[in-house]
Tab-separated table of C-alpha atoms and ligand atoms in Angstrom:
chain	number	residue	atom	x	y	z
Q	30	UNK	CA	9.306	28.838	-6.746
Q	31	UNK	CA	7.685	25.512	-5.830
Q	32	UNK	CA	4.922	24.449	-8.261
Q	33	UNK	CA	1.413	24.722	-6.898
Q	34	UNK	CA	-0.464	21.646	-5.738
Q	35	UNK	CA	-3.794	22.171	-7.446
Q	36	UNK	CA	-7.130	21.056	-6.089
Q	37	UNK	CA	-7.412	18.436	-8.843
Q	38	UNK	CA	-3.976	16.993	-7.983
Q	39	UNK	CA	-4.999	16.849	-4.327
Q	40	UNK	CA	-8.047	14.802	-5.321
Q	41	UNK	CA	-5.902	12.513	-7.480
Q	42	UNK	CA	-3.574	12.123	-4.506
Q	43	UNK	CA	-6.502	11.073	-2.329
Q	44	UNK	CA	-7.283	8.360	-4.865
Q	45	UNK	CA	-3.686	7.129	-5.177
Q	46	UNK	CA	-0.355	8.631	-4.085
Q	47	UNK	CA	1.354	7.091	-7.092
Q	48	UNK	CA	-1.025	8.940	-9.416
Q	49	UNK	CA	-0.147	12.206	-7.663
Q	50	UNK	CA	3.582	11.467	-8.001
Q	51	UNK	CA	3.324	10.460	-11.673
Q	52	UNK	CA	1.332	13.590	-12.517
Q	53	UNK	CA	4.138	15.714	-11.107
Q	54	UNK	CA	7.201	13.762	-12.241
Q	55	UNK	CA	6.168	11.730	-15.288
Q	56	UNK	CA	3.090	13.439	-16.767
Q	57	UNK	CA	3.962	12.102	-20.234
Q	58	UNK	CA	2.705	8.685	-19.053
Q	59	UNK	CA	-0.911	9.884	-18.879
Q	60	UNK	CA	-3.229	7.744	-21.036
Q	61	UNK	CA	-5.052	9.700	-23.766
Q	62	UNK	CA	-8.626	10.493	-22.681
Q	63	UNK	CA	-11.347	8.276	-24.111
Q	64	UNK	CA	-14.088	9.864	-26.183
Q	65	UNK	CA	-16.629	9.149	-23.442
Q	66	UNK	CA	-14.403	11.009	-20.922
Q	67	UNK	CA	-14.317	14.023	-23.222
Q	68	UNK	CA	-18.133	14.007	-23.407
Q	69	UNK	CA	-18.267	14.027	-19.577
Q	70	UNK	CA	-15.870	17.015	-19.464
Q	71	UNK	CA	-17.977	18.849	-22.061
Q	72	UNK	CA	-21.147	18.246	-20.042
Q	73	UNK	CA	-19.373	19.544	-16.931
Q	74	UNK	CA	-18.391	22.724	-18.765
Q	75	UNK	CA	-21.929	23.274	-20.084
Q	76	UNK	CA	-23.483	22.743	-16.648
Q	77	UNK	CA	-20.873	24.964	-14.975
Q	78	UNK	CA	-21.648	27.851	-17.316
Q	79	UNK	CA	-25.392	27.428	-16.848
Q	80	UNK	CA	-25.122	27.409	-13.049
Q	81	UNK	CA	-23.527	30.864	-13.188
Q	82	UNK	CA	-27.021	32.158	-13.989
Q	83	UNK	CA	-27.930	31.424	-10.353
Q	84	UNK	CA	-25.517	34.259	-9.505
Q	85	UNK	CA	-25.602	36.437	-12.623
Q	86	UNK	CA	-23.392	39.350	-13.637
Q	87	UNK	CA	-20.278	37.980	-11.990
Q	88	UNK	CA	-16.724	38.855	-12.990
Q	89	UNK	CA	-14.821	36.017	-14.605
Q	90	UNK	CA	-11.192	35.089	-14.126
Q	91	UNK	CA	-10.406	33.632	-17.548
Q	92	UNK	CA	-8.860	30.188	-17.081
Q	93	UNK	CA	-6.939	30.203	-20.353
Q	94	UNK	CA	-5.398	33.656	-19.862
Q	95	UNK	CA	-2.231	34.350	-17.911
Q	96	UNK	CA	-0.374	32.617	-15.117
Q	97	UNK	CA	-1.907	31.516	-11.838
Q	98	UNK	CA	-0.018	34.337	-10.131
Q	99	UNK	CA	-1.836	36.791	-12.405
Q	100	UNK	CA	-5.202	35.128	-11.724
Q	101	UNK	CA	-4.618	35.297	-7.972
Q	102	UNK	CA	-3.785	39.011	-8.285
Q	103	UNK	CA	-6.880	39.650	-10.442
Q	104	UNK	CA	-9.069	37.897	-7.875
Q	105	UNK	CA	-7.621	40.013	-5.047
Q	106	UNK	CA	-8.219	43.190	-7.022
Q	107	UNK	CA	-11.811	42.233	-7.827
Q	108	UNK	CA	-12.516	41.583	-4.144
Q	109	UNK	CA	-10.882	44.870	-3.113
Q	110	UNK	CA	-12.888	46.730	-5.747
Q	111	UNK	CA	-16.179	45.399	-4.379
Q	112	UNK	CA	-17.022	42.570	-6.808
Q	113	UNK	CA	-20.003	40.623	-5.485
Q	114	UNK	CA	-19.683	37.504	-7.626
Q	115	UNK	CA	-16.540	36.032	-9.179
Q	116	UNK	CA	-16.365	32.988	-11.445
Q	117	UNK	CA	-13.159	30.927	-11.224
Q	118	UNK	CA	-11.876	33.048	-8.325
Q	119	UNK	CA	-8.288	31.883	-7.778
Q	120	UNK	CA	-6.442	31.588	-4.465
Q	121	UNK	CA	-3.373	29.944	-3.026
Q	122	UNK	CA	-2.410	29.055	0.520
Q	123	UNK	CA	0.641	27.039	1.587
Q	124	UNK	CA	1.255	26.470	-2.117
Q	125	UNK	CA	-2.119	24.784	-2.627
Q	126	UNK	CA	-4.099	26.295	-5.468
Q	127	UNK	CA	-7.889	26.461	-5.703
Q	128	UNK	CA	-10.148	27.929	-8.370
Q	129	UNK	CA	-13.687	28.411	-7.106
Q	130	UNK	CA	-16.507	27.871	-9.614
Q	131	UNK	CA	-18.642	30.614	-8.077
Q	132	UNK	CA	-17.638	32.921	-5.220
Q	133	UNK	CA	-20.466	35.144	-4.045
Q	134	UNK	CA	-20.547	37.838	-1.388
Q	135	UNK	CA	-23.476	37.073	0.916
Q	136	UNK	CA	-24.828	39.010	3.887
Q	137	UNK	CA	-22.679	37.124	6.421
Q	138	UNK	CA	-19.559	36.548	4.360
Q	139	UNK	CA	-18.282	34.904	1.199
Q	140	UNK	CA	-20.168	31.940	-0.191
Q	141	UNK	CA	-18.227	29.288	-2.051
Q	142	UNK	CA	-20.049	27.165	-4.648
Q	143	UNK	CA	-18.727	24.121	-6.494
Q	144	UNK	CA	-20.787	23.039	-9.514
Q	145	UNK	CA	-21.108	19.386	-10.543
Q	146	UNK	CA	-23.038	17.846	-13.412
Q	147	UNK	CA	-23.964	14.820	-11.310
Q	148	UNK	CA	-27.226	14.344	-9.423
Q	149	UNK	CA	-26.079	13.998	-5.814
Q	150	UNK	CA	-23.462	14.696	-3.138
Q	151	UNK	CA	-20.586	12.202	-2.892
Q	152	UNK	CA	-17.532	11.921	-0.635
Q	153	UNK	CA	-15.162	13.103	-3.349
Q	154	UNK	CA	-17.172	16.333	-3.755
Q	155	UNK	CA	-16.905	16.931	-0.020
Q	156	UNK	CA	-13.126	16.471	-0.261
Q	157	UNK	CA	-13.146	18.843	-3.234
Q	158	UNK	CA	-14.934	21.561	-1.252
Q	159	UNK	CA	-12.831	20.835	1.836
Q	160	UNK	CA	-9.566	21.657	0.086
Q	161	UNK	CA	-11.093	24.810	-1.419
Q	162	UNK	CA	-12.229	25.894	2.038
Q	163	UNK	CA	-8.721	25.163	3.368
Q	164	UNK	CA	-7.186	27.511	0.792
Q	165	UNK	CA	-9.745	30.317	1.083
Q	166	UNK	CA	-9.852	30.313	4.870
Q	167	UNK	CA	-6.037	30.237	4.828
Q	168	UNK	CA	-6.243	33.457	2.776
Q	169	UNK	CA	-8.328	34.871	5.635
Q	170	UNK	CA	-11.439	35.202	3.546
Q	171	UNK	CA	-14.476	35.082	5.845
Q	172	UNK	CA	-16.555	32.170	4.513
Q	173	UNK	CA	-20.199	31.825	5.494
Q	174	UNK	CA	-21.275	29.058	3.112
Q	175	UNK	CA	-19.590	26.166	1.332
Q	176	UNK	CA	-22.092	24.536	-0.978
Q	177	UNK	CA	-22.440	22.066	-3.781
Q	178	UNK	CA	-24.594	22.886	-6.786
Q	179	UNK	CA	-25.724	19.831	-8.751
Q	180	UNK	CA	-28.453	18.658	-11.097
Q	181	UNK	CA	-31.948	18.057	-9.734
Q	182	UNK	CA	-33.008	14.878	-11.526
Q	183	UNK	CA	-36.648	15.433	-10.477
Q	184	UNK	CA	-36.916	18.583	-12.561
Q	185	UNK	CA	-39.101	18.266	-15.653
Q	186	UNK	CA	-38.767	20.950	-18.267
Q	187	UNK	CA	-41.829	22.737	-19.623
Q	188	UNK	CA	-41.291	25.907	-21.627
Q	189	UNK	CA	-38.303	28.055	-20.638
Q	190	UNK	CA	-35.578	26.307	-18.679
Q	191	UNK	CA	-36.056	27.087	-14.981
Q	192	UNK	CA	-32.505	27.367	-13.673
Q	193	UNK	CA	-33.573	27.508	-10.024
Q	194	UNK	CA	-35.485	24.248	-10.365
Q	195	UNK	CA	-32.837	22.594	-12.529
Q	196	UNK	CA	-30.210	22.847	-9.789
Q	197	UNK	CA	-30.076	21.669	-6.185
Q	198	UNK	CA	-27.866	23.529	-3.723
Q	199	UNK	CA	-26.698	21.651	-0.628
Q	200	UNK	CA	-24.950	23.559	2.140
Q	201	UNK	CA	-22.056	21.550	3.593
Q	202	UNK	CA	-20.017	23.971	5.700
Q	203	UNK	CA	-20.267	21.988	8.963
Q	204	UNK	CA	-18.957	18.836	7.347
Q	205	UNK	CA	-16.284	20.796	5.484
Q	206	UNK	CA	-15.043	22.434	8.692
Q	207	UNK	CA	-14.884	19.029	10.401
Q	208	UNK	CA	-12.763	17.816	7.489
Q	209	UNK	CA	-10.019	20.433	7.844
Q	210	UNK	CA	-7.743	18.277	10.039
Q	211	UNK	CA	-7.958	15.504	7.442
Q	212	UNK	CA	-7.062	17.944	4.634
Q	213	UNK	CA	-4.013	19.214	6.551
Q	214	UNK	CA	-2.792	15.671	7.285
Q	215	UNK	CA	-3.261	14.627	3.677
Q	216	UNK	CA	-1.464	17.694	2.357
Q	217	UNK	CA	1.600	17.148	4.511
Q	218	UNK	CA	1.683	13.472	3.493
Q	219	UNK	CA	1.330	14.412	-0.196
Q	220	UNK	CA	4.135	16.985	0.035
Q	221	UNK	CA	6.438	14.290	1.399
Q	222	UNK	CA	5.390	11.856	-1.326
Q	223	UNK	CA	6.137	14.434	-4.014
Q	224	UNK	CA	9.653	14.956	-2.690
Q	225	UNK	CA	10.442	11.236	-2.574
Q	226	UNK	CA	10.660	8.374	-5.059
Q	227	UNK	CA	7.687	6.995	-6.981
Q	228	UNK	CA	5.542	5.141	-4.412
Q	229	UNK	CA	5.510	1.376	-4.974
Q	230	UNK	CA	1.745	1.055	-5.187
Q	231	UNK	CA	0.304	-1.926	-7.017
Q	232	UNK	CA	-2.861	-1.783	-9.100
Q	233	UNK	CA	-6.100	-2.227	-7.179
Q	234	UNK	CA	-9.660	-1.152	-6.721
Q	235	UNK	CA	-8.375	2.421	-6.349
Q	236	UNK	CA	-7.481	2.511	-10.078
Q	237	UNK	CA	-11.156	3.071	-10.923
Q	238	UNK	CA	-12.553	4.520	-7.713
Q	239	UNK	CA	-13.889	7.139	-7.661
Q	240	UNK	CA	-12.603	7.827	-11.198
Q	241	UNK	CA	-10.675	5.801	-13.791
Q	242	UNK	CA	-7.034	6.801	-13.226
Q	243	UNK	CA	-5.047	8.615	-15.921
Q	244	UNK	CA	-2.150	6.157	-15.639
Q	245	UNK	CA	-3.895	2.858	-16.274
Q	246	UNK	CA	-2.057	2.263	-19.571
Q	247	UNK	CA	1.210	2.567	-17.655
Q	248	UNK	CA	0.443	0.728	-14.407
Q	249	UNK	CA	-1.649	-2.016	-16.010
Q	250	UNK	CA	0.783	-2.753	-18.861
Q	251	UNK	CA	1.745	-6.130	-17.314
Q	252	UNK	CA	-1.877	-7.317	-17.400
Q	253	UNK	CA	-2.578	-9.369	-20.551
Q	254	UNK	CA	-5.295	-8.120	-22.887
Q	255	UNK	CA	-7.491	-11.068	-21.903
Q	256	UNK	CA	-7.100	-11.986	-18.239
Q	257	UNK	CA	-8.999	-12.624	-15.014
Q	258	UNK	CA	-10.022	-8.951	-15.184
Q	259	UNK	CA	-12.178	-9.833	-18.212
Q	260	UNK	CA	-14.248	-12.466	-16.422
Q	261	UNK	CA	-17.773	-11.169	-16.770
Q	262	UNK	CA	-19.685	-10.122	-13.681
Q	263	UNK	CA	-16.885	-11.292	-11.393
Q	264	UNK	CA	-16.804	-9.035	-8.374
Q	265	UNK	CA	-13.850	-6.582	-8.412
Q	266	UNK	CA	-12.691	-7.742	-4.982
Q	267	UNK	CA	-12.555	-11.345	-6.251
Q	268	UNK	CA	-10.569	-10.267	-9.307
Q	269	UNK	CA	-7.990	-8.611	-7.065
Q	270	UNK	CA	-8.048	-11.582	-4.686
Q	271	UNK	CA	-6.870	-13.707	-7.637
Q	272	UNK	CA	-4.435	-11.036	-8.841
Q	273	UNK	CA	-2.756	-10.673	-5.436
Q	274	UNK	CA	-2.257	-14.453	-5.432
Q	275	UNK	CA	-0.312	-14.050	-8.678
Q	276	UNK	CA	-3.143	-15.337	-10.877
Q	277	UNK	CA	-3.637	-13.335	-14.060
Q	278	UNK	CA	-4.210	-15.911	-16.805
Q	279	UNK	CA	-7.516	-17.751	-17.010
Q	280	UNK	CA	-5.544	-20.998	-17.157
Q	281	UNK	CA	-4.162	-20.366	-13.644
Q	282	UNK	CA	-7.547	-20.156	-11.911
Q	283	UNK	CA	-7.879	-23.161	-9.577
Q	284	UNK	CA	-10.577	-25.653	-10.582
Q	285	UNK	CA	-12.268	-25.286	-7.218
Q	286	UNK	CA	-12.288	-21.456	-7.236
Q	287	UNK	CA	-15.793	-20.144	-6.591
Q	288	UNK	CA	-17.178	-18.962	-9.955
Q	289	UNK	CA	-20.749	-18.823	-11.223
Q	290	UNK	CA	-21.707	-21.353	-13.909
Q	291	UNK	CA	-21.462	-18.631	-16.594
Q	292	UNK	CA	-18.011	-17.568	-15.382
Q	293	UNK	CA	-16.815	-21.168	-15.222
Q	294	UNK	CA	-18.080	-21.681	-18.779
Q	295	UNK	CA	-16.144	-18.586	-19.913
Q	296	UNK	CA	-12.944	-20.014	-18.420
Q	297	UNK	CA	-13.420	-23.613	-19.589
Q	298	UNK	CA	-14.488	-22.536	-23.060
Q	299	UNK	CA	-11.430	-20.300	-23.402
Q	300	UNK	CA	-9.105	-23.129	-22.402
Q	301	UNK	CA	-10.740	-26.006	-24.264
Q	302	UNK	CA	-12.654	-24.354	-27.118
Q	303	UNK	CA	-15.857	-25.732	-25.646
Q	304	UNK	CA	-18.970	-24.675	-27.584
Q	305	UNK	CA	-22.447	-24.840	-26.039
Q	306	UNK	CA	-25.443	-25.315	-28.317
Q	307	UNK	CA	-28.598	-26.230	-26.420
Q	308	UNK	CA	-30.738	-27.158	-29.414
Q	309	UNK	CA	-33.859	-27.893	-27.379
Q	310	UNK	CA	-33.820	-24.495	-25.639
Q	311	UNK	CA	-33.010	-22.645	-28.877
Q	312	UNK	CA	-35.878	-24.419	-30.646
Q	313	UNK	CA	-38.278	-23.444	-27.854
Q	314	UNK	CA	-37.126	-19.845	-28.206
Q	315	UNK	CA	-37.584	-19.916	-31.984
Q	316	UNK	CA	-41.047	-21.456	-31.592
Q	317	UNK	CA	-42.100	-18.211	-29.877
Q	318	UNK	CA	-41.203	-16.145	-32.948
Q	319	UNK	CA	-43.729	-15.605	-35.730
Q	320	UNK	CA	-44.206	-13.574	-38.919
Q	321	UNK	CA	-44.393	-10.746	-39.822
Q	322	UNK	CA	-41.154	-10.144	-37.997
Q	323	UNK	CA	-39.820	-6.702	-37.072
Q	324	UNK	CA	-36.265	-6.135	-35.833
Q	325	UNK	CA	-36.205	-2.888	-33.866
Q	326	UNK	CA	-33.426	-0.796	-32.353
Q	327	UNK	CA	-33.555	2.712	-30.852
Q	328	UNK	CA	-30.704	5.139	-30.335
Q	329	UNK	CA	-31.041	7.680	-27.551
Q	330	UNK	CA	-29.160	10.613	-26.105
Q	331	UNK	CA	-29.174	11.792	-22.486
Q	332	UNK	CA	-28.721	15.548	-22.105
Q	333	UNK	CA	-27.785	16.608	-18.566
Q	334	UNK	CA	-29.820	19.754	-19.172
Q	335	UNK	CA	-33.197	18.783	-20.640
Q	336	UNK	CA	-33.795	20.241	-24.077
Q	337	UNK	CA	-37.316	19.050	-24.824
Q	338	UNK	CA	-40.552	19.664	-22.933
Q	339	UNK	CA	-41.654	16.855	-20.647
Q	340	UNK	CA	-38.136	15.485	-20.189
Q	341	UNK	CA	-35.942	15.455	-17.092
Q	342	UNK	CA	-32.144	15.659	-16.745
Q	343	UNK	CA	-30.329	12.626	-18.135
Q	344	UNK	CA	-33.521	11.156	-19.573
Q	345	UNK	CA	-32.811	8.811	-22.475
Q	346	UNK	CA	-34.472	10.598	-25.374
Q	347	UNK	CA	-34.895	8.543	-28.559
Q	348	UNK	CA	-33.721	10.273	-31.721
Q	349	UNK	CA	-33.336	7.366	-34.112
Q	350	UNK	CA	-34.545	3.899	-34.930
Q	351	UNK	CA	-33.809	1.204	-37.444
Q	352	UNK	CA	-36.418	-1.369	-38.386
Q	353	UNK	CA	-35.716	-4.420	-40.504
Q	354	UNK	CA	-38.840	-6.250	-41.648
Q	355	UNK	CA	-39.470	-9.803	-42.815
Q	356	UNK	CA	-43.101	-10.278	-43.825
Q	357	UNK	CA	-42.574	-14.027	-44.122
Q	358	UNK	CA	-39.705	-16.489	-43.976
Q	359	UNK	CA	-39.091	-16.214	-47.709
Q	360	UNK	CA	-39.895	-12.495	-48.091
Q	361	UNK	CA	-37.362	-9.912	-49.136
Q	362	UNK	CA	-35.727	-8.136	-46.186
Q	363	UNK	CA	-36.775	-4.473	-45.961
Q	364	UNK	CA	-35.325	-1.663	-43.883
Q	365	UNK	CA	-36.990	1.483	-42.553
Q	366	UNK	CA	-35.155	4.089	-40.588
Q	367	UNK	CA	-35.667	7.393	-38.867
Q	368	UNK	CA	-33.167	9.974	-37.661
Q	369	UNK	CA	-34.460	13.168	-36.056
Q	370	UNK	CA	-33.217	16.508	-37.303
Q	371	UNK	CA	-30.477	17.644	-34.971
Q	372	UNK	CA	-31.525	19.825	-32.043
Q	373	UNK	CA	-35.263	19.453	-32.764
Q	374	UNK	CA	-37.803	17.474	-30.748
Q	375	UNK	CA	-39.056	14.963	-33.303
Q	376	UNK	CA	-40.222	12.277	-30.905
Q	377	UNK	CA	-43.801	12.546	-32.121
Q	378	UNK	CA	-42.683	12.189	-35.727
Q	379	UNK	CA	-40.596	9.176	-34.700
Q	380	UNK	CA	-43.668	7.615	-33.035
Q	381	UNK	CA	-45.881	8.295	-36.065
Q	382	UNK	CA	-43.407	6.726	-38.468
Q	383	UNK	CA	-42.696	3.741	-36.245
Q	384	UNK	CA	-46.319	2.928	-35.421
Q	385	UNK	CA	-47.326	3.310	-39.071
Q	386	UNK	CA	-44.837	0.601	-40.014
Q	387	UNK	CA	-45.590	-1.998	-37.316
Q	388	UNK	CA	-49.005	-3.703	-37.412
Q	389	UNK	CA	-50.793	-4.636	-34.174
Q	390	UNK	CA	-50.021	-8.340	-34.090
Q	391	UNK	CA	-46.454	-8.324	-35.338
Q	392	UNK	CA	-43.618	-10.091	-33.574
Q	393	UNK	CA	-40.959	-7.549	-32.630
Q	394	UNK	CA	-37.423	-8.646	-31.955
Q	395	UNK	CA	-35.046	-6.419	-30.030
Q	396	UNK	CA	-31.658	-7.146	-28.500
Q	397	UNK	CA	-31.858	-6.398	-24.764
Q	398	UNK	CA	-35.568	-5.635	-24.614
Q	399	UNK	CA	-35.393	-3.816	-21.257
Q	400	UNK	CA	-34.038	-0.785	-23.070
Q	401	UNK	CA	-36.535	-0.691	-25.966
Q	402	UNK	CA	-39.451	-1.420	-23.611
Q	403	UNK	CA	-38.480	1.452	-21.326
Q	404	UNK	CA	-38.285	3.866	-24.254
Q	405	UNK	CA	-41.717	2.738	-25.491
Q	406	UNK	CA	-43.256	3.147	-22.019
Q	407	UNK	CA	-41.800	6.636	-21.599
Q	408	UNK	CA	-42.989	7.670	-25.050
Q	409	UNK	CA	-46.483	6.357	-24.318
Q	410	UNK	CA	-46.591	8.395	-21.085
Q	411	UNK	CA	-45.420	11.568	-22.781
Q	412	UNK	CA	-47.533	11.118	-25.924
Q	413	UNK	CA	-50.693	9.444	-24.537
Q	414	UNK	CA	-52.615	9.642	-27.815
Q	415	UNK	CA	-50.224	6.976	-29.192
Q	416	UNK	CA	-50.296	4.866	-26.031
Q	417	UNK	CA	-52.298	1.927	-27.433
Q	418	UNK	CA	-50.070	1.520	-30.468
Q	419	UNK	CA	-46.838	1.948	-28.528
Q	420	UNK	CA	-47.910	-0.463	-25.806
Q	421	UNK	CA	-48.983	-2.994	-28.416
Q	422	UNK	CA	-45.399	-2.941	-29.747
Q	423	UNK	CA	-44.188	-3.159	-26.138
Q	424	UNK	CA	-46.287	-6.273	-25.439
Q	425	UNK	CA	-45.163	-8.060	-28.601
Q	426	UNK	CA	-41.423	-7.727	-28.046
Q	427	UNK	CA	-39.297	-10.860	-27.881
Q	428	UNK	CA	-35.723	-10.540	-26.658
Q	429	UNK	CA	-33.224	-12.035	-29.105
Q	430	UNK	CA	-30.582	-11.686	-26.401
Q	431	UNK	CA	-32.272	-14.385	-24.261
Q	432	UNK	CA	-30.611	-17.516	-25.752
Q	433	UNK	CA	-27.195	-15.894	-25.422
Q	434	UNK	CA	-27.867	-14.545	-21.940
Q	435	UNK	CA	-28.946	-18.025	-20.816
Q	436	UNK	CA	-25.815	-19.497	-22.463
Q	437	UNK	CA	-27.927	-21.736	-24.684
Q	438	UNK	CA	-25.476	-20.768	-27.389
Q	439	UNK	CA	-21.940	-19.941	-26.348
Q	440	UNK	CA	-18.517	-19.887	-27.956
Q	441	UNK	CA	-15.242	-18.715	-26.476
Q	442	UNK	CA	-15.180	-15.688	-28.802
Q	443	UNK	CA	-18.106	-14.234	-26.812
Q	444	UNK	CA	-15.644	-13.771	-23.925
Q	445	UNK	CA	-18.324	-14.304	-21.309
Q	446	UNK	CA	-20.540	-11.573	-22.756
Q	447	UNK	CA	-23.991	-11.694	-24.315
Q	448	UNK	CA	-23.778	-8.158	-25.648
Q	449	UNK	CA	-24.384	-7.796	-29.380
Q	450	UNK	CA	-20.894	-6.326	-29.737
Q	451	UNK	CA	-19.410	-9.683	-28.639
Q	452	UNK	CA	-22.009	-12.155	-29.902
Q	453	UNK	CA	-22.103	-10.801	-33.458
Q	454	UNK	CA	-18.372	-11.099	-34.268
Q	455	UNK	CA	-18.351	-14.512	-32.564
Q	456	UNK	CA	-21.140	-15.958	-34.710
Q	457	UNK	CA	-21.237	-13.744	-37.798
Q	458	UNK	CA	-17.649	-12.516	-38.193
Q	459	UNK	CA	-18.307	-11.158	-41.688
Q	460	UNK	CA	-20.779	-8.675	-40.176
Q	461	UNK	CA	-18.668	-6.312	-38.093
Q	462	UNK	CA	-18.718	-2.869	-36.467
Q	463	UNK	CA	-14.982	-2.575	-36.986
Q	464	UNK	CA	-13.836	0.364	-39.065
Q	465	UNK	CA	-17.200	2.131	-38.846
Q	466	UNK	CA	-17.086	5.870	-38.088
Q	467	UNK	CA	-19.659	5.219	-35.344
Q	468	UNK	CA	-19.261	1.808	-33.820
Q	469	UNK	CA	-21.104	1.837	-30.505
Q	470	UNK	CA	-24.170	3.288	-28.847
Q	471	UNK	CA	-22.163	5.594	-26.568
Q	472	UNK	CA	-20.435	7.236	-29.522
Q	473	UNK	CA	-23.778	7.517	-31.377
Q	474	UNK	CA	-25.279	9.223	-28.324
Q	475	UNK	CA	-22.458	11.743	-27.900
Q	476	UNK	CA	-22.277	12.398	-31.635
Q	477	UNK	CA	-25.975	13.211	-31.956
Q	478	UNK	CA	-25.968	15.320	-28.771
Q	479	UNK	CA	-23.499	17.777	-30.309
Q	480	UNK	CA	-24.575	17.506	-33.955
Q	481	UNK	CA	-26.641	20.720	-33.860
Q	482	UNK	CA	-23.492	22.660	-32.919
Q	483	UNK	CA	-21.695	21.770	-36.174
Q	484	UNK	CA	-22.024	24.492	-38.798
Q	485	UNK	CA	-20.470	22.690	-41.766
Q	486	UNK	CA	-23.468	21.169	-43.590
Q	487	UNK	CA	-21.362	18.566	-45.385
Q	488	UNK	CA	-19.940	17.375	-42.109
Q	489	UNK	CA	-23.432	17.150	-40.605
Q	490	UNK	CA	-24.609	15.182	-43.640
Q	491	UNK	CA	-21.715	12.735	-43.311
Q	492	UNK	CA	-22.340	12.236	-39.585
Q	493	UNK	CA	-26.030	11.606	-40.236
Q	494	UNK	CA	-25.053	8.947	-42.782
Q	495	UNK	CA	-22.693	7.382	-40.226
Q	496	UNK	CA	-25.452	7.326	-37.596
Q	497	UNK	CA	-27.889	5.681	-40.012
Q	498	UNK	CA	-25.302	3.119	-41.041
Q	499	UNK	CA	-24.538	2.244	-37.422
Q	500	UNK	CA	-28.151	1.803	-36.302
Q	501	UNK	CA	-28.979	-0.170	-39.443
Q	502	UNK	CA	-26.194	-2.624	-38.658
Q	503	UNK	CA	-27.669	-3.178	-35.180
Q	504	UNK	CA	-30.937	-4.494	-36.634
Q	505	UNK	CA	-29.255	-6.260	-39.568
Q	506	UNK	CA	-27.064	-8.028	-37.004
Q	507	UNK	CA	-30.244	-9.306	-35.338
Q	508	UNK	CA	-31.460	-10.719	-38.657
Q	509	UNK	CA	-28.143	-12.521	-39.062
Q	510	UNK	CA	-28.199	-13.869	-35.509
Q	511	UNK	CA	-31.711	-15.193	-35.976
Q	512	UNK	CA	-30.533	-16.977	-39.141
Q	513	UNK	CA	-27.664	-18.423	-37.152
Q	514	UNK	CA	-29.992	-19.760	-34.446
Q	515	UNK	CA	-32.212	-21.314	-37.100
Q	516	UNK	CA	-29.184	-22.942	-38.734
Q	517	UNK	CA	-27.750	-24.523	-35.594
Q	518	UNK	CA	-30.906	-26.398	-34.672
Q	519	UNK	CA	-31.192	-28.058	-38.082
I	28	SF4	S1	-3.299	3.183	-12.331
I	28	SF4	FE1	-3.767	2.601	-10.240
I	28	SF4	S2	-1.825	2.247	-9.252
I	28	SF4	FE2	-1.404	3.379	-11.127
I	28	SF4	S3	-1.352	5.482	-10.481
I	28	SF4	FE3	-3.406	5.056	-11.136
I	28	SF4	S4	-4.530	4.477	-9.319
I	28	SF4	FE4	-2.356	4.360	-8.829
């Protein structure tokens, strides 16, 4: 029997025919998923399960149990036996396989619901529903609704989670029916592709749109680790314009090619080792810094489903800070830190501790102040009794990123970036995130978000230590960078 073409393969085929072909014929070439991808999958699973409460008491076709043939048979039997709601209802038509998140029997016919953890309707979701409709209508199931369920980012949680307010449902059947000709054309094209040789498709914008492709390690293996694709803030279409002209190395970019001054500096610096140190501008920046000096960094997590009162989906909720303090130029460096207990709303405790440590007229240094300022504003709105203190911190923030963002200090090791993760190893190589159990903010976020689910206390303790160590390095790195700026203007 011919293998099924699943809905997910159809969507991959829409993105790139080569991806579809490789999935079928050379699946071993798939790149291992990144940790951030796994966190997105986990969120999708959590949201999918929660959305079932909109149509409770359904019968579930267990994904992990049995063959697709068995699942299709189970679905048929459930329908024949009068089931009103089925989760993961499985169908096939013309060898295309679809598993429906929620299938519900309405007054006028069957209602098909696809659940997404995003906050809006996109073209790829319409294609997703279109192929499901193609399969179910091909099975002669009378369909009255084809809808997308997704997160309502305007919902603010107070008390019990209100599932009906948490989700939006958008009915799309008219659009989906219009799309059926397109689905049929695509399916016949994909069937031909699968029977032929691997399509000779070059890399392009499609490798990341709408999703990063699973075969990037394979298809992009000819691209050097540092190439035109690493030029910061260079438009993707311009990168491919260069690539299609055979230009991959920075050294091959024509001198008259249209680049911004920062991009040109990245290229020239890479080729000639050029270092920029604008002493006058750095001195002006340093003149705006005064003691006592507080180096502040927050860590946040962004649950799709709000956990704490007063928060909305995907709100950045602070759970940790590190604060390095220098009372005077010659004072001993001190560190204060806070890490909320996992799964508990300790924002007020975080505010109390933070505001008790920072006096009103202190100078506060952060790296990328937009982030810290936003967190402080949101906290002051949600905890108005601390507003004055929080906004005083907000007003006194100076952004240590500024001299690097303005390229007043630049070396080729920064690779066009002014992010701390590039600037620190470039200027203070002995102070590195390498080898740390938690080495970036994204990992810290995902780690904390699932920490309350870990039962092993020792493991939790170790992860908490890792989180503290990571955040502490962020503020210690700022201390070191400030020292570096002071040194270079001497
Ligand atoms: S990496 Fe790009 S070219 Fe290769 S299969 Fe994926 S989308 Fe197609």
